[in-house]
Amino acid sequence: DTGVSQDPRHKITKRGQNVTFRCDPISEHNRLYWYRQTLGQGPEFLTYFQNEAQLEKSRLLSDRFSAERPKGSFSTLEIQRTEQGDSAMYLCAAAELGELFFGEGSRLTVL
Amino acid sequence: GQQVMQIPQYQHVQEGEDFTTYCNSSTTLSNIQWYKQRPGGHPVFLIQLVKSGEVKKQKRLTFQFGEAKKNSSLHITATQTTDVGTYFCAGYGSSNTGKLIFGQGTTLQVKP
């Protein structure tokens, strides 16, 4: 158990709907990351936060994707107007000194 | 942008055989990390290498960071069925960034 919780674990939605994922990291880990992983691929960087500041975003994070970490604790990742290509595992990870602790992930299926 | 590549993509070995996966970065890395992901699981941190030419061992696993800090390898001696999974390398760029880029992984299958 890494202490990083993600919710929901599974989400099935219809194309065009909005979805939101939540990540609750270990409290003393000031960095929080979001990755996307599809079958047979490595985790694909989306964005990361240092406390509440979003320091870097991938170009993959289009206008439809947004992430927040309002109080430097939990974080949310929202996908608007979902497309079938958004189907993937969305992984959250917390870090303090460089080593990442991953949550179990939130699996999204877009029908 | 920074890219991290791994070969091979898949490796099937007989239990007891050795296994090696190679990682190459398009840019110099400040450090490199290795993770293992079991089927259906999430990536789990194995080790971090920081110094040029560094070699670290964990039981049957040997990790190496290249002299130019652009490549790395993971070698497993005498594989066991518990070694099954996908091994990822991941690197921070040499600039002051917290962006950690993962390779596409090497999936190891071990036949008993």
PDB file of C-alpha atoms in Angstrom:
ATOM      1  CA  ASP A   1       0.000   0.000   0.000  1.00  0.00           C
ATOM      2  CA  THR A   2       1.586   3.239  -1.213  1.00  0.00           C
ATOM      3  CA  GLY A   3      -0.855   5.443   0.647  1.00  0.00           C
ATOM      4  CA  VAL A   4      -2.027   7.062  -2.595  1.00  0.00           C
ATOM      5  CA  SER A   5      -5.762   6.628  -3.097  1.00  0.00           C
ATOM      6  CA  GLN A   6      -7.593   7.105  -6.359  1.00  0.00           C
ATOM      7  CA  ASP A   7     -11.311   7.301  -6.935  1.00  0.00           C
ATOM      8  CA  PRO A   8     -13.185   5.934  -8.731  1.00  0.00           C
ATOM      9  CA  ARG A   9     -11.247   2.781  -9.601  1.00  0.00           C
ATOM     10  CA  HIS A  10     -13.390   2.195 -12.667  1.00  0.00           C
ATOM     11  CA  LYS A  11     -15.510   4.561 -14.717  1.00  0.00           C
ATOM     12  CA  ILE A  12     -17.598   3.712 -17.766  1.00  0.00           C
ATOM     13  CA  THR A  13     -19.054   6.666 -19.590  1.00  0.00           C
ATOM     14  CA  LYS A  14     -20.597   7.568 -22.898  1.00  0.00           C
ATOM     15  CA  ARG A  15     -18.746   9.639 -25.435  1.00  0.00           C
ATOM     16  CA  GLY A  16     -19.298  13.330 -24.850  1.00  0.00           C
ATOM     17  CA  GLN A  17     -19.763  13.089 -21.089  1.00  0.00           C
ATOM     18  CA  ASN A  18     -17.459  14.712 -18.552  1.00  0.00           C
ATOM     19  CA  VAL A  19     -15.568  12.668 -15.980  1.00  0.00           C
ATOM     20  CA  THR A  20     -13.546  13.597 -12.912  1.00  0.00           C
ATOM     21  CA  PHE A  21     -10.945  11.547 -11.097  1.00  0.00           C
ATOM     22  CA  ARG A  22      -9.656  12.239  -7.616  1.00  0.00           C
ATOM     23  CA  CYS A  23      -6.279  11.471  -6.082  1.00  0.00           C
ATOM     24  CA  ASP A  24      -5.449  11.615  -2.373  1.00  0.00           C
ATOM     25  CA  PRO A  25      -1.696  11.392  -1.900  1.00  0.00           C
ATOM     26  CA  ILE A  26       0.488  10.859   1.133  1.00  0.00           C
ATOM     27  CA  SER A  27       0.189  14.120   3.046  1.00  0.00           C
ATOM     28  CA  GLU A  28       3.886  14.886   3.383  1.00  0.00           C
ATOM     29  CA  HIS A  29       4.645  14.320  -0.318  1.00  0.00           C
ATOM     30  CA  ASN A  30       4.630  17.720  -1.946  1.00  0.00           C
ATOM     31  CA  ARG A  31       4.768  16.581  -5.565  1.00  0.00           C
ATOM     32  CA  LEU A  32       1.803  15.004  -7.299  1.00  0.00           C
ATOM     33  CA  TYR A  33       1.779  13.572 -10.812  1.00  0.00           C
ATOM     34  CA  TRP A  34      -0.847  12.460 -13.267  1.00  0.00           C
ATOM     35  CA  TYR A  35      -0.050   9.891 -15.954  1.00  0.00           C
ATOM     36  CA  ARG A  36      -2.097   8.076 -18.560  1.00  0.00           C
ATOM     37  CA  GLN A  37      -1.340   4.470 -19.441  1.00  0.00           C
ATOM     38  CA  THR A  38      -2.770   2.378 -22.235  1.00  0.00           C
ATOM     39  CA  LEU A  39      -2.283  -1.358 -22.721  1.00  0.00           C
ATOM     40  CA  GLY A  40       1.284  -2.270 -23.577  1.00  0.00           C
ATOM     41  CA  GLN A  41       2.627   1.236 -23.103  1.00  0.00           C
ATOM     42  CA  GLY A  42       4.529   3.039 -20.404  1.00  0.00           C
ATOM     43  CA  PRO A  43       2.966   5.735 -18.234  1.00  0.00           C
ATOM     44  CA  GLU A  44       2.543   8.877 -20.329  1.00  0.00           C
ATOM     45  CA  PHE A  45       3.194  12.129 -18.465  1.00  0.00           C
ATOM     46  CA  LEU A  46       0.229  14.494 -18.226  1.00  0.00           C
ATOM     47  CA  THR A  47       1.091  17.025 -15.540  1.00  0.00           C
ATOM     48  CA  TYR A  48       2.618  17.545 -12.115  1.00  0.00           C
ATOM     49  CA  PHE A  49       2.149  19.807  -9.124  1.00  0.00           C
ATOM     50  CA  GLN A  50       4.570  21.096  -6.538  1.00  0.00           C
ATOM     51  CA  ASN A  51       2.220  21.735  -3.627  1.00  0.00           C
ATOM     52  CA  GLU A  52      -0.670  23.648  -5.235  1.00  0.00           C
ATOM     53  CA  ALA A  53       1.332  24.979  -8.198  1.00  0.00           C
ATOM     54  CA  GLN A  54       0.953  23.199 -11.520  1.00  0.00           C
ATOM     55  CA  LEU A  55       4.500  23.346 -12.836  1.00  0.00           C
ATOM     56  CA  GLU A  56       4.352  21.486 -16.109  1.00  0.00           C
ATOM     57  CA  LYS A  57       1.746  20.181 -18.517  1.00  0.00           C
ATOM     58  CA  SER A  58       2.082  17.814 -21.426  1.00  0.00           C
ATOM     59  CA  ARG A  59       0.838  18.839 -24.839  1.00  0.00           C
ATOM     60  CA  LEU A  60      -1.416  15.800 -24.425  1.00  0.00           C
ATOM     61  CA  LEU A  61      -3.346  17.867 -21.922  1.00  0.00           C
ATOM     62  CA  SER A  62      -5.586  19.462 -24.484  1.00  0.00           C
ATOM     63  CA  ASP A  63      -8.356  21.959 -23.829  1.00  0.00           C
ATOM     64  CA  ARG A  64     -10.525  19.050 -22.695  1.00  0.00           C
ATOM     65  CA  PHE A  65      -8.206  18.021 -19.852  1.00  0.00           C
ATOM     66  CA  SER A  66      -7.688  20.004 -16.690  1.00  0.00           C
ATOM     67  CA  ALA A  67      -6.090  19.232 -13.367  1.00  0.00           C
ATOM     68  CA  GLU A  68      -6.222  21.033 -10.059  1.00  0.00           C
ATOM     69  CA  ARG A  69      -4.687  20.731  -6.648  1.00  0.00           C
ATOM     70  CA  PRO A  70      -6.389  23.540  -4.796  1.00  0.00           C
ATOM     71  CA  LYS A  71      -4.886  23.184  -1.327  1.00  0.00           C
ATOM     72  CA  GLY A  72      -1.759  21.268  -2.133  1.00  0.00           C
ATOM     73  CA  SER A  73      -3.287  18.051  -0.873  1.00  0.00           C
ATOM     74  CA  PHE A  74      -5.751  16.076  -3.019  1.00  0.00           C
ATOM     75  CA  SER A  75      -5.934  16.579  -6.766  1.00  0.00           C
ATOM     76  CA  THR A  76      -8.578  16.191  -9.440  1.00  0.00           C
ATOM     77  CA  LEU A  77      -8.247  15.422 -13.139  1.00  0.00           C
ATOM     78  CA  GLU A  78     -11.238  16.333 -15.283  1.00  0.00           C
ATOM     79  CA  ILE A  79     -11.845  15.254 -18.844  1.00  0.00           C
ATOM     80  CA  GLN A  80     -14.554  17.124 -20.689  1.00  0.00           C
ATOM     81  CA  ARG A  81     -16.443  15.842 -23.725  1.00  0.00           C
ATOM     82  CA  THR A  82     -14.809  12.431 -23.501  1.00  0.00           C
ATOM     83  CA  GLU A  83     -13.759  10.610 -26.669  1.00  0.00           C
ATOM     84  CA  GLN A  84     -13.155   6.911 -27.190  1.00  0.00           C
ATOM     85  CA  GLY A  85      -9.439   7.613 -27.431  1.00  0.00           C
ATOM     86  CA  ASP A  86      -9.500   8.779 -23.810  1.00  0.00           C
ATOM     87  CA  SER A  87     -10.061   5.179 -22.683  1.00  0.00           C
ATOM     88  CA  ALA A  88      -7.037   4.378 -20.526  1.00  0.00           C
ATOM     89  CA  MET A  89      -5.778   3.926 -16.987  1.00  0.00           C
ATOM     90  CA  TYR A  90      -5.196   7.275 -15.277  1.00  0.00           C
ATOM     91  CA  LEU A  91      -2.466   6.995 -12.682  1.00  0.00           C
ATOM     92  CA  CYS A  92      -1.715   9.396  -9.872  1.00  0.00           C
ATOM     93  CA  ALA A  93       1.629   9.362  -8.102  1.00  0.00           C
ATOM     94  CA  ALA A  94       3.085  11.218  -5.142  1.00  0.00           C
ATOM     95  CA  ALA A  95       6.732  12.092  -4.667  1.00  0.00           C
ATOM     96  CA  GLU A  96       9.002  13.692  -2.117  1.00  0.00           C
ATOM     97  CA  LEU A  97      12.599  13.045  -3.125  1.00  0.00           C
ATOM     98  CA  GLY A  98      12.167  11.818  -6.695  1.00  0.00           C
ATOM     99  CA  GLU A  99      10.809   8.313  -6.144  1.00  0.00           C
ATOM    100  CA  LEU A 100       7.187   8.076  -7.272  1.00  0.00           C
ATOM    101  CA  PHE A 101       4.534   6.236  -5.266  1.00  0.00           C
ATOM    102  CA  PHE A 102       1.684   5.281  -7.556  1.00  0.00           C
ATOM    103  CA  GLY A 103      -1.948   4.751  -6.696  1.00  0.00           C
ATOM    104  CA  GLU A 104      -3.937   1.838  -8.083  1.00  0.00           C
ATOM    105  CA  GLY A 105      -5.238   3.990 -10.919  1.00  0.00           C
ATOM    106  CA  SER A 106      -8.630   4.923 -12.308  1.00  0.00           C
ATOM    107  CA  ARG A 107      -9.634   2.958 -15.385  1.00  0.00           C
ATOM    108  CA  LEU A 108     -11.753   4.916 -17.853  1.00  0.00           C
ATOM    109  CA  THR A 109     -13.809   3.258 -20.574  1.00  0.00           C
ATOM    110  CA  VAL A 110     -15.526   5.544 -23.049  1.00  0.00           C
ATOM    111  CA  LEU A 111     -18.292   3.870 -25.044  1.00  0.00           C
TER     112      LEU A 111
ATOM    113  CA  GLY B   1      11.232  16.812 -26.392  1.00  0.00           C
ATOM    114  CA  GLN B   2      12.895  14.229 -24.202  1.00  0.00           C
ATOM    115  CA  GLN B   3      12.296  10.613 -25.192  1.00  0.00           C
ATOM    116  CA  VAL B   4      13.146   7.433 -23.327  1.00  0.00           C
ATOM    117  CA  MET B   5      13.305   4.204 -25.305  1.00  0.00           C
ATOM    118  CA  GLN B   6      13.584   0.618 -24.121  1.00  0.00           C
ATOM    119  CA  ILE B   7      14.484  -2.621 -25.835  1.00  0.00           C
ATOM    120  CA  PRO B   8      13.374  -5.284 -26.178  1.00  0.00           C
ATOM    121  CA  GLN B   9       9.631  -4.761 -25.899  1.00  0.00           C
ATOM    122  CA  TYR B  10       9.060  -8.385 -24.898  1.00  0.00           C
ATOM    123  CA  GLN B  11      11.288 -11.151 -23.615  1.00  0.00           C
ATOM    124  CA  HIS B  12      10.381 -14.756 -22.953  1.00  0.00           C
ATOM    125  CA  VAL B  13      12.914 -16.766 -20.973  1.00  0.00           C
ATOM    126  CA  GLN B  14      13.103 -20.157 -19.343  1.00  0.00           C
ATOM    127  CA  GLU B  15      13.260 -20.032 -15.570  1.00  0.00           C
ATOM    128  CA  GLY B  16      16.899 -19.837 -14.542  1.00  0.00           C
ATOM    129  CA  GLU B  17      18.025 -17.936 -17.626  1.00  0.00           C
ATOM    130  CA  ASP B  18      19.318 -14.383 -17.415  1.00  0.00           C
ATOM    131  CA  PHE B  19      17.453 -11.310 -18.673  1.00  0.00           C
ATOM    132  CA  THR B  20      18.577  -7.828 -19.657  1.00  0.00           C
ATOM    133  CA  THR B  21      16.608  -4.747 -20.674  1.00  0.00           C
ATOM    134  CA  TYR B  22      18.203  -1.618 -22.104  1.00  0.00           C
ATOM    135  CA  CYS B  23      17.113   1.984 -21.779  1.00  0.00           C
ATOM    136  CA  ASN B  24      18.244   4.934 -23.907  1.00  0.00           C
ATOM    137  CA  SER B  25      17.417   8.602 -23.555  1.00  0.00           C
ATOM    138  CA  SER B  26      17.507  11.214 -26.286  1.00  0.00           C
ATOM    139  CA  THR B  27      18.939  13.697 -23.758  1.00  0.00           C
ATOM    140  CA  THR B  28      21.310  13.567 -20.803  1.00  0.00           C
ATOM    141  CA  LEU B  29      19.532  12.583 -17.627  1.00  0.00           C
ATOM    142  CA  SER B  30      20.070  13.932 -14.132  1.00  0.00           C
ATOM    143  CA  ASN B  31      19.183  10.483 -12.819  1.00  0.00           C
ATOM    144  CA  ILE B  32      17.355   7.362 -13.873  1.00  0.00           C
ATOM    145  CA  GLN B  33      14.829   5.237 -12.054  1.00  0.00           C
ATOM    146  CA  TRP B  34      13.527   1.730 -12.605  1.00  0.00           C
ATOM    147  CA  TYR B  35      10.019   0.507 -11.860  1.00  0.00           C
ATOM    148  CA  LYS B  36       8.303  -2.872 -12.043  1.00  0.00           C
ATOM    149  CA  GLN B  37       4.650  -3.332 -12.906  1.00  0.00           C
ATOM    150  CA  ARG B  38       3.030  -6.700 -12.312  1.00  0.00           C
ATOM    151  CA  PRO B  39       0.100  -7.675 -14.560  1.00  0.00           C
ATOM    152  CA  GLY B  40      -2.955  -5.747 -13.391  1.00  0.00           C
ATOM    153  CA  GLY B  41      -0.893  -3.696 -10.968  1.00  0.00           C
ATOM    154  CA  HIS B  42       0.660  -0.269 -10.797  1.00  0.00           C
ATOM    155  CA  PRO B  43       4.341   0.662 -11.243  1.00  0.00           C
ATOM    156  CA  VAL B  44       6.461   0.067  -8.149  1.00  0.00           C
ATOM    157  CA  PHE B  45       9.763   1.834  -7.609  1.00  0.00           C
ATOM    158  CA  LEU B  46      12.847  -0.386  -7.675  1.00  0.00           C
ATOM    159  CA  ILE B  47      15.872   1.889  -7.632  1.00  0.00           C
ATOM    160  CA  GLN B  48      17.366   5.256  -8.573  1.00  0.00           C
ATOM    161  CA  LEU B  49      20.802   5.812 -10.124  1.00  0.00           C
ATOM    162  CA  VAL B  50      22.375   9.249 -10.033  1.00  0.00           C
ATOM    163  CA  LYS B  51      26.103   9.075 -10.786  1.00  0.00           C
ATOM    164  CA  SER B  52      27.740   8.502 -14.131  1.00  0.00           C
ATOM    165  CA  GLY B  53      28.806   4.862 -14.438  1.00  0.00           C
ATOM    166  CA  GLU B  54      26.969   3.890 -11.259  1.00  0.00           C
ATOM    167  CA  VAL B  55      26.200   0.215 -10.662  1.00  0.00           C
ATOM    168  CA  LYS B  56      23.792  -0.979  -7.992  1.00  0.00           C
ATOM    169  CA  LYS B  57      22.692  -4.479  -7.061  1.00  0.00           C
ATOM    170  CA  GLN B  58      19.567  -5.768  -5.427  1.00  0.00           C
ATOM    171  CA  LYS B  59      19.918  -9.522  -4.906  1.00  0.00           C
ATOM    172  CA  ARG B  60      19.682 -10.949  -8.464  1.00  0.00           C
ATOM    173  CA  LEU B  61      19.076  -7.545 -10.073  1.00  0.00           C
ATOM    174  CA  THR B  62      21.944  -5.371 -11.328  1.00  0.00           C
ATOM    175  CA  PHE B  63      21.314  -1.807 -12.470  1.00  0.00           C
ATOM    176  CA  GLN B  64      23.784   0.283 -14.424  1.00  0.00           C
ATOM    177  CA  PHE B  65      23.853   3.959 -15.450  1.00  0.00           C
ATOM    178  CA  GLY B  66      25.947   4.808 -18.478  1.00  0.00           C
ATOM    179  CA  GLU B  67      29.007   7.038 -18.396  1.00  0.00           C
ATOM    180  CA  ALA B  68      27.278   9.666 -20.516  1.00  0.00           C
ATOM    181  CA  LYS B  69      24.119   9.452 -18.357  1.00  0.00           C
ATOM    182  CA  LYS B  70      22.023   8.735 -21.442  1.00  0.00           C
ATOM    183  CA  ASN B  71      21.573   5.006 -21.085  1.00  0.00           C
ATOM    184  CA  SER B  72      20.927   2.379 -18.464  1.00  0.00           C
ATOM    185  CA  SER B  73      20.399  -1.346 -18.132  1.00  0.00           C
ATOM    186  CA  LEU B  74      18.740  -3.800 -15.803  1.00  0.00           C
ATOM    187  CA  HIS B  75      20.075  -7.338 -15.648  1.00  0.00           C
ATOM    188  CA  ILE B  76      18.370 -10.171 -13.807  1.00  0.00           C
ATOM    189  CA  THR B  77      20.429 -13.269 -13.058  1.00  0.00           C
ATOM    190  CA  ALA B  78      18.738 -16.662 -12.930  1.00  0.00           C
ATOM    191  CA  THR B  79      15.187 -15.473 -13.476  1.00  0.00           C
ATOM    192  CA  GLN B  80      12.338 -16.804 -11.359  1.00  0.00           C
ATOM    193  CA  THR B  81       8.609 -16.848 -12.054  1.00  0.00           C
ATOM    194  CA  THR B  82       8.219 -14.035  -9.513  1.00  0.00           C
ATOM    195  CA  ASP B  83      10.211 -11.790 -11.877  1.00  0.00           C
ATOM    196  CA  VAL B  84       7.317 -11.734 -14.345  1.00  0.00           C
ATOM    197  CA  GLY B  85       6.109  -8.247 -15.158  1.00  0.00           C
ATOM    198  CA  THR B  86       6.950  -5.129 -17.095  1.00  0.00           C
ATOM    199  CA  TYR B  87      10.091  -3.203 -16.251  1.00  0.00           C
ATOM    200  CA  PHE B  88      10.164   0.528 -16.941  1.00  0.00           C
ATOM    201  CA  CYS B  89      13.027   2.954 -16.860  1.00  0.00           C
ATOM    202  CA  ALA B  90      12.217   6.596 -16.230  1.00  0.00           C
ATOM    203  CA  GLY B  91      14.341   9.688 -16.318  1.00  0.00           C
ATOM    204  CA  TYR B  92      14.384  13.277 -15.175  1.00  0.00           C
ATOM    205  CA  GLY B  93      15.978  15.610 -17.669  1.00  0.00           C
ATOM    206  CA  SER B  94      19.197  17.333 -16.776  1.00  0.00           C
ATOM    207  CA  SER B  95      17.447  20.667 -16.472  1.00  0.00           C
ATOM    208  CA  ASN B  96      15.757  21.543 -13.221  1.00  0.00           C
ATOM    209  CA  THR B  97      12.452  19.826 -13.894  1.00  0.00           C
ATOM    210  CA  GLY B  98      10.270  17.434 -12.001  1.00  0.00           C
ATOM    211  CA  LYS B  99       8.911  15.916 -15.203  1.00  0.00           C
ATOM    212  CA  LEU B 100       9.648  12.191 -15.098  1.00  0.00           C
ATOM    213  CA  ILE B 101       9.478  10.485 -18.496  1.00  0.00           C
ATOM    214  CA  PHE B 102       8.933   6.730 -18.723  1.00  0.00           C
ATOM    215  CA  GLY B 103      10.102   4.329 -21.373  1.00  0.00           C
ATOM    216  CA  GLN B 104       7.591   2.002 -23.004  1.00  0.00           C
ATOM    217  CA  GLY B 105       8.769  -0.907 -20.881  1.00  0.00           C
ATOM    218  CA  THR B 106      10.058  -4.430 -21.367  1.00  0.00           C
ATOM    219  CA  THR B 107       7.615  -7.203 -20.548  1.00  0.00           C
ATOM    220  CA  LEU B 108       9.260 -10.307 -19.131  1.00  0.00           C
ATOM    221  CA  GLN B 109       7.627 -13.711 -19.277  1.00  0.00           C
ATOM    222  CA  VAL B 110       9.292 -16.581 -17.421  1.00  0.00           C
ATOM    223  CA  LYS B 111       8.468 -20.167 -18.308  1.00  0.00           C
ATOM    224  CA  PRO B 112       8.746 -22.570 -15.370  1.00  0.00           C
TER     225      PRO B 112
END
